[in-house]
Coordinates of C-alpha atoms and ligand atoms in Angstrom, one line a residue:
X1025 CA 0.0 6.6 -54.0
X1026 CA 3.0 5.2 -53.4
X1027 CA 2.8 1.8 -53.4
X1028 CA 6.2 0.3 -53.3
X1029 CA 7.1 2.5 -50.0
X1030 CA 3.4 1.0 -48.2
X1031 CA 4.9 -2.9 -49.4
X1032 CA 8.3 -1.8 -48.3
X1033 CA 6.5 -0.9 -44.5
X1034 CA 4.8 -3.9 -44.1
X1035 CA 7.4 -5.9 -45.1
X1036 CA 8.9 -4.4 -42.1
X1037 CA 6.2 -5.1 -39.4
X1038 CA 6.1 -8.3 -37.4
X1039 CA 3.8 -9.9 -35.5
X1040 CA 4.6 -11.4 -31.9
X1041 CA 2.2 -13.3 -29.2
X1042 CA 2.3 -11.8 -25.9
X1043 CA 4.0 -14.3 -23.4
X1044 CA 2.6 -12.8 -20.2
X1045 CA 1.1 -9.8 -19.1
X1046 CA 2.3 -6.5 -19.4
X1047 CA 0.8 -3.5 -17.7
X1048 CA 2.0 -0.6 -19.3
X1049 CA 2.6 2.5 -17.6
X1050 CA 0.3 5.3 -19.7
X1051 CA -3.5 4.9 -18.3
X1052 CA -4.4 7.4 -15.8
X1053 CA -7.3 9.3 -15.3
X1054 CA -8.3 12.6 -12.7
X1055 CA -6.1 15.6 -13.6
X1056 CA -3.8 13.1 -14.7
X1057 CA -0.6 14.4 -13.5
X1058 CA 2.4 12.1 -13.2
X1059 CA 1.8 10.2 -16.1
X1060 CA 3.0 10.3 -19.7
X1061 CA 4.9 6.7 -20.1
X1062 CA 4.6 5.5 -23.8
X1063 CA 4.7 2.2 -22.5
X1064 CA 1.7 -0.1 -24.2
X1065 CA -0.4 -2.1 -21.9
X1066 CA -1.2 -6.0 -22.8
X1067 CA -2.3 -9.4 -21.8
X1068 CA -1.3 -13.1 -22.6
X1069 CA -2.0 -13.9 -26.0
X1070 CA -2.5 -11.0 -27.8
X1071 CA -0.8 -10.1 -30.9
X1072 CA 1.3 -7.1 -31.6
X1073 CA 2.6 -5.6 -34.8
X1074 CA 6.3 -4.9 -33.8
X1075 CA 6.9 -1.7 -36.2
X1076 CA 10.6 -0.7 -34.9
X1077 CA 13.1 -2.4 -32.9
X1078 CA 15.5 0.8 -31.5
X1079 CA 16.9 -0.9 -28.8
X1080 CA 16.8 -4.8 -28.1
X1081 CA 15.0 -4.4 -24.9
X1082 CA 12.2 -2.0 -25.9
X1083 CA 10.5 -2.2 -29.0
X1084 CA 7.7 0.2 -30.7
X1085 CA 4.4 -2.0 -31.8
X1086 CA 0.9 -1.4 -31.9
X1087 CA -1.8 -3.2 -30.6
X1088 CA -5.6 -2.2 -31.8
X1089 CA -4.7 0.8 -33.2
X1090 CA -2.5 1.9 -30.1
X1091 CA 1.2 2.2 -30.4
X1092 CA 3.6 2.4 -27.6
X1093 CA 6.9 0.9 -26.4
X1094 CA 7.2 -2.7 -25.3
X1095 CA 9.4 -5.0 -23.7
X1096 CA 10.8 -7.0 -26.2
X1097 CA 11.5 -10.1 -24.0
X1098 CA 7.3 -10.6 -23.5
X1099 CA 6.6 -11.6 -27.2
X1100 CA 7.7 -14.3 -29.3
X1101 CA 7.6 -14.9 -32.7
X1102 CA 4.5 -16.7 -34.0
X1103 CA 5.1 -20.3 -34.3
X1104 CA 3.4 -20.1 -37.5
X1105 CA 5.5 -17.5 -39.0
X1106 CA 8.6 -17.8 -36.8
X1107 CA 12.0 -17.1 -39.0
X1108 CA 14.5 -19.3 -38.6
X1109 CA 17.0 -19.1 -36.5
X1110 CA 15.6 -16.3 -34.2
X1111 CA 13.2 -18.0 -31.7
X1112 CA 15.9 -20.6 -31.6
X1113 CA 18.9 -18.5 -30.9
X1114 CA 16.7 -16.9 -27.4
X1115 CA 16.3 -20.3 -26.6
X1116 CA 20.1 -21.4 -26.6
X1117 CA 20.2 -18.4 -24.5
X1118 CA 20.2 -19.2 -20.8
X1119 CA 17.5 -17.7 -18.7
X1120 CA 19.4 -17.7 -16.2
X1121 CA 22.3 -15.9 -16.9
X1122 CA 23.9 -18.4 -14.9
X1123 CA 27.5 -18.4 -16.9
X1124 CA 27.7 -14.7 -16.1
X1125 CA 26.1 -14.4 -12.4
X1126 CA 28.4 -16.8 -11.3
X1127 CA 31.3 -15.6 -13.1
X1128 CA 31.1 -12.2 -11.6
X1129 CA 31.1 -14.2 -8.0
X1130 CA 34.1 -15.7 -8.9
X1131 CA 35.8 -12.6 -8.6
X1132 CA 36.4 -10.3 -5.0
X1133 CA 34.9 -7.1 -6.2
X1134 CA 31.2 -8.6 -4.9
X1135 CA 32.5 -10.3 -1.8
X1136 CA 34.5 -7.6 -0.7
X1137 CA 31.2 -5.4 -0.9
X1138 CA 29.3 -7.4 0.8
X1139 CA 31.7 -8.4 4.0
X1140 CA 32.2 -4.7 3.8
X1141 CA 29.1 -4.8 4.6
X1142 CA 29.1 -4.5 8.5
X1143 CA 25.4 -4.2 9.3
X1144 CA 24.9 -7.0 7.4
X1145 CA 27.4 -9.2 8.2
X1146 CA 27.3 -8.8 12.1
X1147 CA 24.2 -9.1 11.8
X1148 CA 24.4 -12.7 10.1
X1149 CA 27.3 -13.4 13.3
X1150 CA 24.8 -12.0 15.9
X1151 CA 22.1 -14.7 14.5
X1152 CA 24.8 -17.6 15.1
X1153 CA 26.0 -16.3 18.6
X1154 CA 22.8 -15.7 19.5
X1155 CA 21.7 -19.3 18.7
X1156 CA 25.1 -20.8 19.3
X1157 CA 23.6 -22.8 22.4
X1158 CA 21.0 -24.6 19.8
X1159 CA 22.9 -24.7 17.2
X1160 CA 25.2 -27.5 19.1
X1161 CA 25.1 -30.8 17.2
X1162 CA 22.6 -29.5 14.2
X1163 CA 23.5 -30.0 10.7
X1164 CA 23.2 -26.4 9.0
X1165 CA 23.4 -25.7 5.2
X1166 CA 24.7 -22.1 3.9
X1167 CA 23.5 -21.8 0.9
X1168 CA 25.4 -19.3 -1.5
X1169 CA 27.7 -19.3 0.7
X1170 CA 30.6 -17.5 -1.2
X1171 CA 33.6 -16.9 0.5
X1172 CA 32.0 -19.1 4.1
X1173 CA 31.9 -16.2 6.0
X1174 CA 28.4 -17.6 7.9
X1175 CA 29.9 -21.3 8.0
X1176 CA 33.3 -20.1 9.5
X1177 CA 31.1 -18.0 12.2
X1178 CA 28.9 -21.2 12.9
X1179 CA 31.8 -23.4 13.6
X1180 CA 33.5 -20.7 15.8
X1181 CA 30.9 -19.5 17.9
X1182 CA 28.5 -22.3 17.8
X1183 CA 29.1 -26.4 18.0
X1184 CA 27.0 -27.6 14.9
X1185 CA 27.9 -31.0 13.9
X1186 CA 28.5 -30.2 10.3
X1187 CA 28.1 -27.2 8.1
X1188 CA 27.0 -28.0 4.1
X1189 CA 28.8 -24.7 2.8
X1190 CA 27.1 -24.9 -1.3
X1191 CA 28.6 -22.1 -3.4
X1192 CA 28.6 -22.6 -7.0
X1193 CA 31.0 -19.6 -8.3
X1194 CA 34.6 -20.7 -8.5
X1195 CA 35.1 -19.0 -5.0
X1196 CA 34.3 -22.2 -3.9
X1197 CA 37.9 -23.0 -4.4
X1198 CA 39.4 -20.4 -2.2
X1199 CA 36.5 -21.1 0.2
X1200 CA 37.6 -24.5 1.0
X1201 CA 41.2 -22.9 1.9
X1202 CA 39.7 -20.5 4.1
X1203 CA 38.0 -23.2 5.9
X1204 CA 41.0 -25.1 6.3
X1205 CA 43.6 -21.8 7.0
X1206 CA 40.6 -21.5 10.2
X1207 CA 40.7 -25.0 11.5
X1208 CA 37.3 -25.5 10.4
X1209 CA 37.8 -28.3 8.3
X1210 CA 36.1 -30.9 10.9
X1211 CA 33.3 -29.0 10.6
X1212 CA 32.8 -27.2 7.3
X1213 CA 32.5 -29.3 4.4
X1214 CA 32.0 -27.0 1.1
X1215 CA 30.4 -28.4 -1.4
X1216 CA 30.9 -26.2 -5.0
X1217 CA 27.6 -26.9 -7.3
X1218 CA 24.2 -25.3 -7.8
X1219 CA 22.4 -25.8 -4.5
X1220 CA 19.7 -27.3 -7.0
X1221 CA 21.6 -30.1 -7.9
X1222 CA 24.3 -30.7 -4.8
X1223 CA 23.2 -33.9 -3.5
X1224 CA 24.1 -34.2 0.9
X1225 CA 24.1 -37.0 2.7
X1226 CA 21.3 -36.0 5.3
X1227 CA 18.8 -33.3 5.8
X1228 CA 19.6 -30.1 7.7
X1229 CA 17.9 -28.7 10.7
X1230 CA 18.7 -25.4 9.6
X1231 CA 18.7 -23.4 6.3
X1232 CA 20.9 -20.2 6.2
X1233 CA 21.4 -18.2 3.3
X1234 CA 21.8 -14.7 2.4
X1235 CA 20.4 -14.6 -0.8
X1236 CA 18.3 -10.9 -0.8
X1237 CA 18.9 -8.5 -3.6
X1238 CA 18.1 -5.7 -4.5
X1239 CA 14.3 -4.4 -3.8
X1240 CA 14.7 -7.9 -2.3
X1241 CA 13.7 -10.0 -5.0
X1242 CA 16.3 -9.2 -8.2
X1243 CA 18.7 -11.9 -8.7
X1244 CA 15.9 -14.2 -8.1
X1245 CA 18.1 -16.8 -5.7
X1246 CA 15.3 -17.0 -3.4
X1247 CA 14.2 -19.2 -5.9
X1248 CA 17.2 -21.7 -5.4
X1249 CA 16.6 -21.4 -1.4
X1250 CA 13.0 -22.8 -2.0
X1251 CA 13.9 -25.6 -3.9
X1252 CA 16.8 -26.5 -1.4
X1253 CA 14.0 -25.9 1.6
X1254 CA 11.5 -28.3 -0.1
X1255 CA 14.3 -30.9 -1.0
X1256 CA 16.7 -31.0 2.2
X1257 CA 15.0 -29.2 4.9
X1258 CA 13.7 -31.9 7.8
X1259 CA 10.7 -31.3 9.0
X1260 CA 10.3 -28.7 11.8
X1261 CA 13.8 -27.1 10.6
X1262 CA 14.4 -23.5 10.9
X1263 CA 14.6 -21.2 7.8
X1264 CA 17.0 -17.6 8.4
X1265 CA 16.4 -15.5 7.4
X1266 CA 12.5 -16.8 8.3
X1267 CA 10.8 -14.0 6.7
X1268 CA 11.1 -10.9 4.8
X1269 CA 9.2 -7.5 4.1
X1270 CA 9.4 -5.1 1.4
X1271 CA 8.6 -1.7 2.9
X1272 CA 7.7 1.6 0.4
X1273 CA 7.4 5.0 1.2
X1274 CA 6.4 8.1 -1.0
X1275 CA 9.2 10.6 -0.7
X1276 CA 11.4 13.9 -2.6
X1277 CA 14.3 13.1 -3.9
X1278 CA 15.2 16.8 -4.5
X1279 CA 18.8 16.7 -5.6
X1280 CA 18.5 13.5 -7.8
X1281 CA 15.5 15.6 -9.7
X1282 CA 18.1 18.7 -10.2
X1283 CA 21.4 16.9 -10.8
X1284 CA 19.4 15.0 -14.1
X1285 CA 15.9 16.8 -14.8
X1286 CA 16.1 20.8 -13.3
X1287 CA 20.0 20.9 -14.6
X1288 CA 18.6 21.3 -18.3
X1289 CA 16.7 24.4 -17.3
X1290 CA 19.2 26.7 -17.8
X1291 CA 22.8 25.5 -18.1
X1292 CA 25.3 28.5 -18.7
X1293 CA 22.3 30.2 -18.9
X1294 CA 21.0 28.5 -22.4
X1295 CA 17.3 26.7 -22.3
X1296 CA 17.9 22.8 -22.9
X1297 CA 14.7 22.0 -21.9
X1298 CA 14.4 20.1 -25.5
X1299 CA 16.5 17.2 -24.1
X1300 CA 14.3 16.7 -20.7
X1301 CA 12.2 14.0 -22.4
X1302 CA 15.5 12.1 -23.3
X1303 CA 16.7 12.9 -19.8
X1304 CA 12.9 11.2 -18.6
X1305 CA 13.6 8.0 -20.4
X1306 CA 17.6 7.9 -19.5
X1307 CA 17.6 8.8 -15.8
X1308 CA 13.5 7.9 -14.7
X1309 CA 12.4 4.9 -17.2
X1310 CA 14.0 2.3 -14.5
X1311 CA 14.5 2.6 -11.0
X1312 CA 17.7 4.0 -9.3
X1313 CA 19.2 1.1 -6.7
X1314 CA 21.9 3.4 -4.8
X1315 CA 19.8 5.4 -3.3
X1316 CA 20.6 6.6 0.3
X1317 CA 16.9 8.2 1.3
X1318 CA 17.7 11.3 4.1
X1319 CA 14.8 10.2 7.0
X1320 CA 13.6 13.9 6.3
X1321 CA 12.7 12.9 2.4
X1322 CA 9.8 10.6 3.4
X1323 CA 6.4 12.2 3.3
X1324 CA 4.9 9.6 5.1
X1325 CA 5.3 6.6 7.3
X1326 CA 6.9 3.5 5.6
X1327 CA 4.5 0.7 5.0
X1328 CA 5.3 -2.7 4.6
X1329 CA 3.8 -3.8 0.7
X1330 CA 4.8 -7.4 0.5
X1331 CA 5.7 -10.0 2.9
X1332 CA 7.0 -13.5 2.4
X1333 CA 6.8 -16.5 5.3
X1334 CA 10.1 -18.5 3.8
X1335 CA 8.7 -21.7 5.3
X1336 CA 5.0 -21.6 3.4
X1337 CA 6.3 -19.5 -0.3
X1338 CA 6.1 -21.1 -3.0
X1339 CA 8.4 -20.7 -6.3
X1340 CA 4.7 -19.8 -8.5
X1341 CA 4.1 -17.4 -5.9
X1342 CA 7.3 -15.2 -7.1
X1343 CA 6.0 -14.7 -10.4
X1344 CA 3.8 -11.6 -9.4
X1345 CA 3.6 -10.2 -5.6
X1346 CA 1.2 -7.3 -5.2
X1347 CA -0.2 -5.3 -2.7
X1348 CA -2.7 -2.1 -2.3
X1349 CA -1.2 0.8 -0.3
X1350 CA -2.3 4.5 1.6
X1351 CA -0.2 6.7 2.7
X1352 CA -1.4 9.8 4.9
X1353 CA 1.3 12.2 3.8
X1354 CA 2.5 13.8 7.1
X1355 CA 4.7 16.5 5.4
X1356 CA 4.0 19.2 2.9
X1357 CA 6.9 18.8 -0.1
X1358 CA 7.4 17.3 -3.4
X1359 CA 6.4 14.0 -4.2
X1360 CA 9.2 13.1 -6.7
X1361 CA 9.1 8.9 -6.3
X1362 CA 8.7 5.9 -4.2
X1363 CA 11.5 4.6 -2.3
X1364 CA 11.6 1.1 -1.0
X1365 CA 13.9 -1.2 0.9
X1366 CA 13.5 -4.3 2.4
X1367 CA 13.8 -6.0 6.0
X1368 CA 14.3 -9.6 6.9
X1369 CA 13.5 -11.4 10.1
X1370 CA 15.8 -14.6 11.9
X1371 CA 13.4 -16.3 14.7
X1372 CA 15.4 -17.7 17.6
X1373 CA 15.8 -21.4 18.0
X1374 CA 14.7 -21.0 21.5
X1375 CA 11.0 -21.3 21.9
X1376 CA 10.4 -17.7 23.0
X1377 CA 13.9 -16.2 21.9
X1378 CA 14.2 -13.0 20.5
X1379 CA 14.0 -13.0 16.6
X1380 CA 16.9 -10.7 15.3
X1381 CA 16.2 -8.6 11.9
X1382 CA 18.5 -6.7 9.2
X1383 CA 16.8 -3.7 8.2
X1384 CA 18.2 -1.7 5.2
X1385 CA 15.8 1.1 5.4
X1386 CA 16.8 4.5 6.0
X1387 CA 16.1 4.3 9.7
X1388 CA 19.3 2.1 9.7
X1389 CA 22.8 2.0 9.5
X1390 CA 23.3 1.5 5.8
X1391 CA 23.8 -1.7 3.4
X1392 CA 25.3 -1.8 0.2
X1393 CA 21.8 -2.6 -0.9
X1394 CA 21.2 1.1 0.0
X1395 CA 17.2 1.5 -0.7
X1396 CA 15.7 1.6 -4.2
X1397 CA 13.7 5.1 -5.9
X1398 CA 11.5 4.9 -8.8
X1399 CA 11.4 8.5 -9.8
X1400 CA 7.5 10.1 -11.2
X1401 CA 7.9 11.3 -14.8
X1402 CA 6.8 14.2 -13.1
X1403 CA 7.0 15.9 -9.6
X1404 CA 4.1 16.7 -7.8
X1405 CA 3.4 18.9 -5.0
X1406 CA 1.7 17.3 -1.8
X1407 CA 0.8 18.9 1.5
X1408 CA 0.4 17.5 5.2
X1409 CA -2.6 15.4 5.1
X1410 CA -3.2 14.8 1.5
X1411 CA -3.7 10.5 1.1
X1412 CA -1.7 9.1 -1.2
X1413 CA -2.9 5.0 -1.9
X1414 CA -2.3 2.6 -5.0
X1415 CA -1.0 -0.7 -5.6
X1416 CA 2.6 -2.0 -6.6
X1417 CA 2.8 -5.0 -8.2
X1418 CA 6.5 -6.9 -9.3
X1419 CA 6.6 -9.6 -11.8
X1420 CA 8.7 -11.3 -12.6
X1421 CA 9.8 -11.5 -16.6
X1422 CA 8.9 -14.4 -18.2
X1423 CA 11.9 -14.8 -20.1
X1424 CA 15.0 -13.6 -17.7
X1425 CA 14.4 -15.6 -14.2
X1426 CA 16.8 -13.0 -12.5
X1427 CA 15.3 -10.0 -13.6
X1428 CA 11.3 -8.5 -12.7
X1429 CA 9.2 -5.1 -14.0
X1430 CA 8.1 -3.4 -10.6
X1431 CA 4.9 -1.3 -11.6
X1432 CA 3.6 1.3 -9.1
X1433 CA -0.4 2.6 -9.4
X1434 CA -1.0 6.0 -7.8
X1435 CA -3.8 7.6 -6.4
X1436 CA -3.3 11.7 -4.9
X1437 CA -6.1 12.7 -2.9
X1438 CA -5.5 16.5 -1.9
X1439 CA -7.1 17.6 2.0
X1440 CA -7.8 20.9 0.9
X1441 CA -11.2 22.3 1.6
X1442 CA -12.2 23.5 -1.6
X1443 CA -10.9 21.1 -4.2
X1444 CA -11.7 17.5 -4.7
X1445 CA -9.1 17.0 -6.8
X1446 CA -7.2 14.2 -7.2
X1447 CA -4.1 12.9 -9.4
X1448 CA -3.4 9.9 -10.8
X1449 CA -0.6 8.1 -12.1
X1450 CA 0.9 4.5 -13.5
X1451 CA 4.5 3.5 -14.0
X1452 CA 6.6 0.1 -14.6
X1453 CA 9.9 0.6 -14.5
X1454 CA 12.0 -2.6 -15.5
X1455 CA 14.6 -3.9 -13.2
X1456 CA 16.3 -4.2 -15.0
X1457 CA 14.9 -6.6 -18.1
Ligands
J7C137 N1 23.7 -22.4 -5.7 C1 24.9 -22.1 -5.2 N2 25.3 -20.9 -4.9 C2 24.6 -19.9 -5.3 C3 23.3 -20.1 -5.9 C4 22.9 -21.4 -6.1 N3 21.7 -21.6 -6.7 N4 22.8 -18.9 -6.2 C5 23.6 -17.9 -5.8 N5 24.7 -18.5 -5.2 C6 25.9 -17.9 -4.6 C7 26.6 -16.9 -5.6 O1 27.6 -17.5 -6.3 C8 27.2 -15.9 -4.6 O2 28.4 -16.3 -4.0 C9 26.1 -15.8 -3.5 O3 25.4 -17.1 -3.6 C10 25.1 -14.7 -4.0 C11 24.7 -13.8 -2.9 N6 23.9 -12.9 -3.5 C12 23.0 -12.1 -2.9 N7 22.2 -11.3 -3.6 N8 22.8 -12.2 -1.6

């Protein structure tokens, strides 16, 4: 026996402590279709033997005899073994990501997408003219407000007294010129600073912020529009966008499945179908977020999974949202992923207004958040009347605030006569940490 090479291999194993939960994406069960992650499922606490370390967000460790990939930011070092240095260097690290999110909103490239952005927008500008009667002599924060847009359309189509414009990127700068190159200046005041720490002289009767990213929650600024409710809304103020829905739908997604799974089939007529488990974890292993979904590719109706009242959320309630689902699949086809989008709701000041809403599903002009698809490892065929039910369940990761796993359970029940079979499936695709 080799004995030096066995020392050498468990010099090389290390143990970690689960920070939080982790649900894996192999499991399964029935005919079992659809599944095949190597992910490895675990709970708080429990300690892993980290064996290889390929990438620096997935790691391969083994837990009870089971070995499967992990992601790296749910363990830590035991405290009892830590090695200098590294437990230390993730915690000089911010969470946040702070220095880089708000340096990239420094720059045009994401405002100019996002006033691009005309269903948005107008929609944002419909809200205010809609309300502009109300909105005369409020005091209105836009938080985020990056380059004022919503400020600039409060004090031209409404008569707020003043508008708390908090943007903590350097646009802040140019902000303020726009504000004063408009002749808002009487009305606007920007105020550059995390909205978490800007201190105002008053509370606001109304708290407007477009802070939705995407599969609504990524970015995580919801977060800072919770804190700045609970600390500066008054009582009885109004929140806008007032609530939001994350809708899902089961769907094909035909030509995404060709242009990076079926293409390996037979390129110039060689078989590459060696590389389609690289093309799996490459193209499938975390969700694609530019996805325009045709109206024709959805089997079934859209559901609504999770919804959030932004007056009664809570910041502990955005560590895990979750939901069970059916689907009765009304068209026979390929079940290749889920899609899902999100739509947010802005009640009228009025007492009996209309509420106005910005939907970025596929029944919609399109966003730049376009809609999300988490592709199946594996296509399956469904026909008209088959049920399709689960759960989905995103949480967020315990060590990058921005950043969440989304993991989608999945249940096939087939409506013909002579079968009972059924096909089931897990997958948690990061998003993207
Ligand atoms: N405080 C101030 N500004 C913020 C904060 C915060 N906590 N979080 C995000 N922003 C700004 C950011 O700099 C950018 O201009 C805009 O809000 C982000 C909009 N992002 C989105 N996904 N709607």
């Amino acid at each position: 026996m080799d004995t030096e090479k066995e020392d050498e291999d468990d010099a090389s194993v290390q143990e970690y402590v689960a920070r939080s939960d982790f649900p894996g994406g192999g499991g399964g069960g029935g005919t079992g279709t659809g599944t095949g992650t190597d992910q490895l499922a675990f709970s708080t606490g429990d300690r892993l033997l980290v064996h290889a370390k390929p990438s620096a967000e997935w790691w391969w460790a083994e837990l009870r005899g089971v070995v499967g990939y992990v992601p790296a930011s749910y363990l830590r070092r035991d405290a009892a073994e830590e090695e200098e240095g590294e437990e230390e260097e993730i915690s000089l690290q911010d969470p946040w990501q702070d220095e880089e999110y708000f340096d990239n909103y420094g720059t045009l490239r994401l405002h100019l997408e996002m006033l691009s952005d005309r269903s948005r927008t107008e929609t944002y500008r419909q809200v205010v003219l809609k309300n502009s009667a109300s909105l005369r002599n409020k005091v209105v924060m836009d938080l985020g407000c990056g380059t004022g847009i919503i400020s600039l359309f409060c004090a031209q189509l409404a008569k707020p007294s003043t508008v708390y414009a908090v943007e903590a990127s350097s646009m802040a700068d140019y902000t303020r010129q726009l504000v004063k190159q408009n002749a808002c200046e009487e009305v606007v005041t920007v105020l550059q600073g995390r909205a978490e720490e800007i201190e105002l002289p008053e509370q606001v009767d109304v708290l407007v912020s477009e802070w939705m990213g995407n599969c609504l929650l990524f970015e995580f600024m919801v977060e800072s529009v919770l804190l700045a409710r609970d600390r500066w809304l008054r009582d009885g103020g109004t929140m806008w966008p007032s609530s939001a829905a994350l809708s899902l739908v089961p769907c094909q997604a035909d030509s995404y499945y060709s242009e990076k799974m079926a293409f390996w089939e037979r390129p110039y007529g060689l078989d590459f179908t060696p590389l389609q488990p690289l093309a799996q974890k490459e193209f499938f292993a975390k969700p694609k977020f530019s996805h325009l979904i045709e109206p024709n590719d959805c089997l079934a109706a859209p559901r609504d999974v999770i919804r959030m009242d932004m007056y009664t959320l809570q910041v502990r309630d955005l560590e895990e949202m979750r939901s069970e689902f059916s689907f009765g699949v009304e068209r026979s086809g390929v079940f290749h992923g889920f899609t899902a989008w999100f739509t947010v709701h802005f009640e009228s000041l009025e007492a009996g207004g209309a509420t106005l809403e910005l939907d970025t599903g596929p029944n919609s002009e399109p966003t730049h958040w376009k809609q999300t698809l988490f592709m199946l490892d594996q296509p399956v065929g469904v026909h008209a009347g088959d049920a399709i039910s689960g759960s989905i369940a995103l949480r967020r990761n315990p060590t990058w605030r921005r950043h969440m796993t989304v993991t989608l359970h999945w249940n096939i029940k087939s409506s013909m006569e002579d079968t009972d079979d059924y096909q089931v499936g897990t997958k948690t695709f990061p998003m993207w940490r």
